Amino acid sequence: MLIFINYCNILNGVEKKSDKPMSSILIALALSSKNPVDVTIPCDKCIVTTFAGSGRFGNKDATGIVASFNSPEGISLDSSENIFVGDFYNHKIRKITSAGDVTTFAGSGTPGSSDGVGTAASFNSIDSVVVDNFGNVYATDFNNNKIRKINSSGIVSTFAGTGNVGSKDGIASTASFNGPIGLAVDSYGDVYVSDYSNHKIRKITSLGVVTTVAGSGILGSNDGIGTAASFNYPHGLAIDNSGNVIVADEYNHKIRKITPSGVVTTLAGSGKSGSNDTTGTGASFYFPAAVAVDNAGNVYVGDSFNYKIRKITSLGFVTTIAGSGQWGDIDGAGISARFSFPNGIAADKYGNIFVADTANCKIRKIIQ
């Protein structure tokens, strides 16, 4: 059984229908359970701060903690260190400058599916956002089952998807998705999509052709080649310097890797929910929702239901760099800090990590 929740409104004591699925059993666990034994190796130098967001759900453009969001999800940086945020329940894409100034980049704030310029366009629950080398911003328009594109002039168009639920490959305008949620873009301008409820990873070429890169379409946890592999609600995506696609395989509690030739393997995670720090498949996660890769090849994970930020080194060792494991809203050093469903993550060129702290309605910054 799937029910719908709004993360921000849980913490703020307000009930509101959500468009993002989560099992009622999982919600109960998230709100009441104690995490399993953890062998965390602390990051002594990691400092967590609040970069933007008041901590209350809202829709205010302003600077830093005066601004407000409503369940920020995906997060991405451009070459000028501007941050773009998928502001899920505000149905907007927000932009944050390096100085912390928050503005609305696109979206009227009213659910819809209209193309147009900037705030004249409309979306219906934006999750992930990503920026290509030319300054184009792509967004997963979750409830519209579309991938939208905003060019450098602010013009919003539909990049792929008919809007109808489906799983059809082909020309972008005739292709279909079922709850597209995660995004990544490679150096060629090809866009990769986590097609959440289809349990697939899709690819949209720069010429507008949609194909299935990996995933049988039947939920599972099999490694393999292309469509012989299986996923269980894949969420966040990232691409490393070798062109591998890193996948937060949310309901499998795993981080998966897809090589450029389509070979799917498990990078880390036992497949059982937990919070153990160790190597590769000996480690455990609890509904990992987001991944990012830095220039050194380290993978960062928004470990959503553990309320932690995890790091997987290039050698496969998993550590916790921030988050106590208890939900909350505390800035501080490493594991003394607290998060509440960190569902978006991005790494800048200086080694700083930015987190869309969804239930806290904040954007957090981790200085390493």
XYZ file of C-alpha atoms in Angstrom:
368
model
C 0.000 0.000 0.000
C 1.338 3.432 -0.920
C 0.278 6.567 0.848
C 1.428 10.121 0.354
C 3.262 12.451 2.688
C 4.727 15.913 2.779
C 8.035 15.832 4.644
C 8.022 19.492 5.698
C 4.488 19.303 6.982
C 5.250 16.260 9.131
C 7.840 18.232 11.055
C 5.658 21.303 11.195
C 2.700 19.347 12.508
C 0.518 19.936 9.469
C -1.149 17.187 7.453
C -1.145 17.709 3.712
C -1.557 15.380 0.772
C 1.713 14.681 -0.994
C 2.503 13.441 -4.449
C 5.548 11.433 -3.448
C 4.987 7.761 -2.567
C 6.228 6.155 0.629
C 4.954 3.076 2.402
C 2.984 3.684 5.600
C 5.157 1.105 7.330
C 8.294 2.991 6.330
C 6.888 6.271 7.608
C 6.175 4.684 10.973
C 9.722 3.351 11.114
C 11.160 6.709 10.140
C 9.277 8.520 12.855
C 9.816 6.098 15.703
C 12.659 3.638 15.143
C 16.131 3.648 16.566
C 18.886 2.998 14.071
C 20.853 -0.246 14.164
C 24.340 -0.438 15.608
C 26.634 1.898 13.708
C 30.406 1.749 13.425
C 30.692 5.337 12.244
C 34.093 6.857 11.597
C 33.552 10.573 12.303
C 34.678 13.362 10.016
C 36.444 15.663 12.468
C 36.794 18.496 9.954
C 33.263 18.447 8.536
C 31.202 21.451 9.607
C 27.473 21.589 8.835
C 25.833 25.005 8.433
C 22.500 26.283 7.134
C 23.068 27.983 3.793
C 19.472 28.952 2.979
C 15.998 28.380 4.327
C 14.163 29.453 7.451
C 13.274 25.927 8.527
C 9.562 26.588 8.059
C 7.785 25.708 4.851
C 7.103 28.740 2.693
C 7.737 30.353 -0.650
C 9.778 33.452 0.056
C 12.599 34.790 -2.089
C 15.210 36.435 0.115
C 18.761 35.947 1.335
C 19.970 32.979 3.359
C 17.815 31.887 6.272
C 15.174 34.543 5.552
C 14.168 32.664 2.392
C 11.809 29.693 2.574
C 11.174 26.448 0.697
C 8.569 23.716 0.748
C 10.186 20.269 0.617
C 13.312 21.033 -1.440
C 14.431 17.843 -3.186
C 16.982 17.841 -6.002
C 19.970 20.178 -5.986
C 22.636 20.997 -8.587
C 25.373 23.554 -9.199
C 26.365 25.379 -12.362
C 29.884 26.436 -13.403
C 29.479 29.748 -11.538
C 28.589 27.979 -8.274
C 24.935 28.973 -8.437
C 22.707 26.373 -6.814
C 19.477 25.211 -8.439
C 16.836 23.548 -6.282
C 13.780 21.498 -7.152
C 11.282 23.031 -4.704
C 8.820 20.154 -4.763
C 5.634 21.511 -3.192
C 6.153 25.040 -4.419
C 6.243 23.623 -7.966
C 9.236 25.830 -8.706
C 12.908 25.813 -9.508
C 14.746 28.118 -7.159
C 18.195 29.617 -7.694
C 20.667 30.448 -4.936
C 23.748 32.514 -5.693
C 27.081 31.863 -4.002
C 26.195 34.801 -1.718
C 22.996 33.043 -0.615
C 20.458 35.138 -2.529
C 17.388 32.994 -3.282
C 15.173 33.778 -6.274
C 12.566 31.911 -8.302
C 14.191 30.767 -11.522
C 11.120 29.197 -13.120
C 7.602 28.192 -12.205
C 4.437 30.071 -11.329
C 3.934 28.182 -8.079
C 0.597 26.800 -9.258
C 0.570 23.141 -10.365
C 0.380 22.862 -14.140
C 2.220 21.845 -17.262
C 2.566 25.030 -19.280
C 5.695 25.950 -21.201
C 6.712 29.601 -21.211
C 9.289 32.027 -19.912
C 10.424 31.849 -16.284
C 7.579 32.235 -13.809
C 4.977 32.148 -16.607
C 5.663 28.408 -16.963
C 4.180 25.825 -14.625
C 5.283 22.497 -13.165
C 3.720 19.843 -10.980
C 6.154 18.765 -8.261
C 9.750 19.304 -9.337
C 12.180 16.782 -7.925
C 15.667 16.715 -9.444
C 17.448 19.457 -11.349
C 20.729 19.352 -13.260
C 22.735 21.882 -15.270
C 24.663 21.072 -18.466
C 27.856 22.670 -19.754
C 25.872 25.229 -21.758
C 23.851 26.507 -18.802
C 20.655 24.664 -19.675
C 18.727 23.466 -16.642
C 16.805 20.191 -16.795
C 14.161 19.151 -14.265
C 12.114 16.053 -13.542
C 8.485 17.174 -13.520
C 7.382 14.282 -11.357
C 3.591 14.413 -11.511
C 3.540 15.545 -15.127
C 5.696 12.550 -16.137
C 7.904 14.890 -18.151
C 11.451 16.144 -18.365
C 11.489 19.920 -18.705
C 14.279 22.147 -19.999
C 15.024 25.775 -19.169
C 17.556 27.380 -21.519
C 19.944 30.199 -20.668
C 17.273 32.725 -21.719
C 14.800 31.309 -19.191
C 12.525 29.677 -21.758
C 10.844 26.561 -20.365
C 10.048 23.746 -22.778
C 9.151 20.077 -22.573
C 12.305 18.143 -23.342
C 10.795 14.655 -23.226
C 7.584 12.908 -22.269
C 3.995 13.009 -23.438
C 2.692 13.539 -19.926
C 0.946 10.179 -19.954
C 2.128 7.331 -17.749
C 4.108 4.795 -19.744
C 7.489 3.343 -20.564
C 7.905 4.030 -24.248
C 11.298 4.686 -25.817
C 11.715 6.683 -29.009
C 11.549 10.301 -30.075
C 11.402 12.524 -26.983
C 8.010 14.010 -27.803
C 6.392 10.554 -28.043
C 8.314 8.835 -25.224
C 6.680 8.207 -21.852
C 7.749 7.953 -18.211
C 6.208 6.947 -14.913
C 7.266 9.273 -12.112
C 10.649 10.488 -13.408
C 12.604 11.561 -10.340
C 16.429 11.618 -10.669
C 18.629 13.350 -13.238
C 22.228 13.540 -14.384
C 23.854 14.972 -17.494
C 27.134 13.879 -19.086
C 29.770 15.887 -20.928
C 28.076 15.147 -24.270
C 24.807 16.683 -23.162
C 23.009 13.361 -22.802
C 20.517 13.370 -19.933
C 19.955 10.324 -17.714
C 16.674 9.834 -15.868
C 15.667 7.638 -12.940
C 12.255 6.474 -14.088
C 11.103 5.769 -10.550
C 7.934 3.731 -10.901
C 9.183 1.997 -14.065
C 12.259 0.801 -12.136
C 14.461 1.869 -15.045
C 17.290 4.194 -15.932
C 16.506 6.030 -19.163
C 18.704 8.171 -21.409
C 17.741 11.153 -23.549
C 20.375 12.021 -26.130
C 21.162 15.603 -27.033
C 19.249 14.899 -30.271
C 16.125 13.982 -28.321
C 16.020 10.182 -28.525
C 14.931 8.240 -25.416
C 16.301 4.766 -24.700
C 16.371 2.429 -21.708
C 19.937 2.122 -20.411
C 19.289 -0.358 -17.632
C 16.451 -2.019 -15.793
C 14.013 -4.741 -16.727
C 11.002 -2.734 -15.584
C 10.249 -5.338 -12.933
C 11.389 -4.410 -9.457
C 14.350 -6.421 -8.242
C 17.996 -6.220 -7.289
C 19.820 -8.159 -9.983
C 23.157 -7.004 -11.320
C 23.674 -7.606 -15.027
C 23.854 -5.929 -18.391
C 21.289 -3.343 -19.441
C 17.714 -4.540 -19.214
C 18.815 -7.826 -17.606
C 19.529 -5.854 -14.425
C 16.780 -4.709 -12.060
C 16.144 -1.846 -9.646
C 13.649 -1.072 -6.908
C 12.525 2.554 -7.196
C 15.828 4.114 -8.316
C 16.076 7.714 -7.139
C 19.130 10.009 -7.343
C 21.725 9.883 -10.136
C 25.249 11.166 -10.677
C 27.952 10.666 -13.299
C 31.620 10.252 -12.452
C 34.640 11.335 -14.477
C 34.772 7.942 -16.227
C 31.194 8.206 -17.467
C 29.782 5.705 -14.986
C 26.233 6.428 -13.833
C 25.845 6.149 -10.057
C 22.340 5.273 -8.854
C 20.732 5.600 -5.435
C 18.637 2.426 -5.606
C 16.298 3.591 -2.887
C 14.157 0.602 -1.937
C 17.054 -1.816 -2.399
C 19.105 0.195 0.124
C 21.998 0.118 -2.328
C 24.213 2.328 -4.425
C 24.510 0.869 -7.913
C 26.892 1.660 -10.780
C 26.245 1.484 -14.530
C 29.301 1.508 -16.772
C 29.255 3.238 -20.186
C 28.770 -0.217 -21.729
C 25.677 -0.822 -19.590
C 27.063 -3.219 -16.990
C 25.212 -2.809 -13.691
C 26.965 -3.682 -10.422
C 26.420 -2.934 -6.748
C 28.910 -0.315 -5.583
C 27.887 -0.390 -1.928
C 25.109 -1.659 0.284
C 24.120 -5.080 1.565
C 20.524 -4.718 0.441
C 19.277 -4.722 4.020
C 18.409 -1.474 5.768
C 21.019 -0.345 8.248
C 23.734 2.173 8.947
C 26.987 0.240 9.016
C 30.183 1.900 7.822
C 32.558 -0.573 6.188
C 33.561 -1.596 2.677
C 31.315 -2.130 -0.343
C 28.429 -4.541 0.091
C 29.242 -4.956 3.765
C 27.972 -1.439 4.380
C 24.286 -0.637 4.770
C 21.941 2.260 3.958
C 18.353 3.111 4.749
C 16.490 4.383 1.700
C 19.342 6.312 0.076
C 17.754 9.047 -2.029
C 20.579 11.092 -3.529
C 24.119 10.740 -4.830
C 26.853 13.134 -5.959
C 30.426 12.618 -7.151
C 33.368 14.921 -6.482
C 36.436 15.497 -8.657
C 38.388 12.834 -6.763
C 35.784 10.174 -7.522
C 34.272 10.046 -4.030
C 30.546 9.355 -3.996
C 28.373 11.211 -1.469
C 25.023 9.783 -0.451
C 21.971 11.442 1.031
C 21.034 8.509 3.283
C 17.493 9.703 3.759
C 16.013 7.523 6.511
C 19.302 7.366 8.418
C 19.341 11.194 8.429
C 22.991 11.050 7.442
C 25.407 12.038 4.728
C 27.614 9.119 3.775
C 30.784 8.986 1.684
C 32.037 6.139 -0.504
C 35.709 6.515 -1.367
C 37.177 5.459 -4.700
C 38.344 2.294 -2.904
C 34.779 1.508 -1.831
C 35.003 2.351 1.849
C 31.808 3.805 3.305
C 31.905 6.367 6.127
C 29.503 8.825 7.717
C 30.654 12.423 7.284
C 27.686 14.173 8.888
C 24.512 13.392 10.783
C 23.935 11.830 14.172
C 21.444 9.278 12.896
C 18.591 10.999 14.724
C 16.344 13.355 12.858
C 16.473 17.012 13.752
C 17.793 20.381 12.688
C 21.154 21.047 14.286
C 24.217 22.634 12.710
C 27.604 21.563 13.990
C 30.605 19.325 13.436
C 30.201 16.007 11.640
C 28.017 13.525 13.462
C 26.843 16.082 16.009
C 24.730 17.717 13.277
C 21.206 16.547 12.478
C 19.204 16.309 9.257
C 15.644 15.335 8.415
C 15.365 13.341 5.201
C 18.366 14.625 3.197
C 17.006 13.905 -0.280
C 19.279 15.994 -2.507
C 23.047 16.369 -2.632
C 25.686 18.137 -4.734
C 29.439 18.646 -4.502
C 31.257 21.805 -5.576
C 34.802 22.093 -6.970
C 36.164 23.106 -3.560
C 34.994 19.940 -1.844
C 31.983 21.505 -0.141
C 28.788 19.456 -0.057
C 25.332 21.006 -0.385
C 22.307 19.113 0.890
C 18.614 19.580 0.229
C 17.406 18.861 3.761
C 13.862 18.128 2.713
C 11.857 17.913 5.925
C 13.723 20.854 7.436
C 12.938 22.921 4.335
C 16.570 24.027 4.217
C 19.668 23.911 2.085
C 22.595 22.852 4.256
C 26.304 23.200 3.515
C 29.011 20.833 4.686
C 32.516 22.261 4.714
C 35.144 19.510 4.651
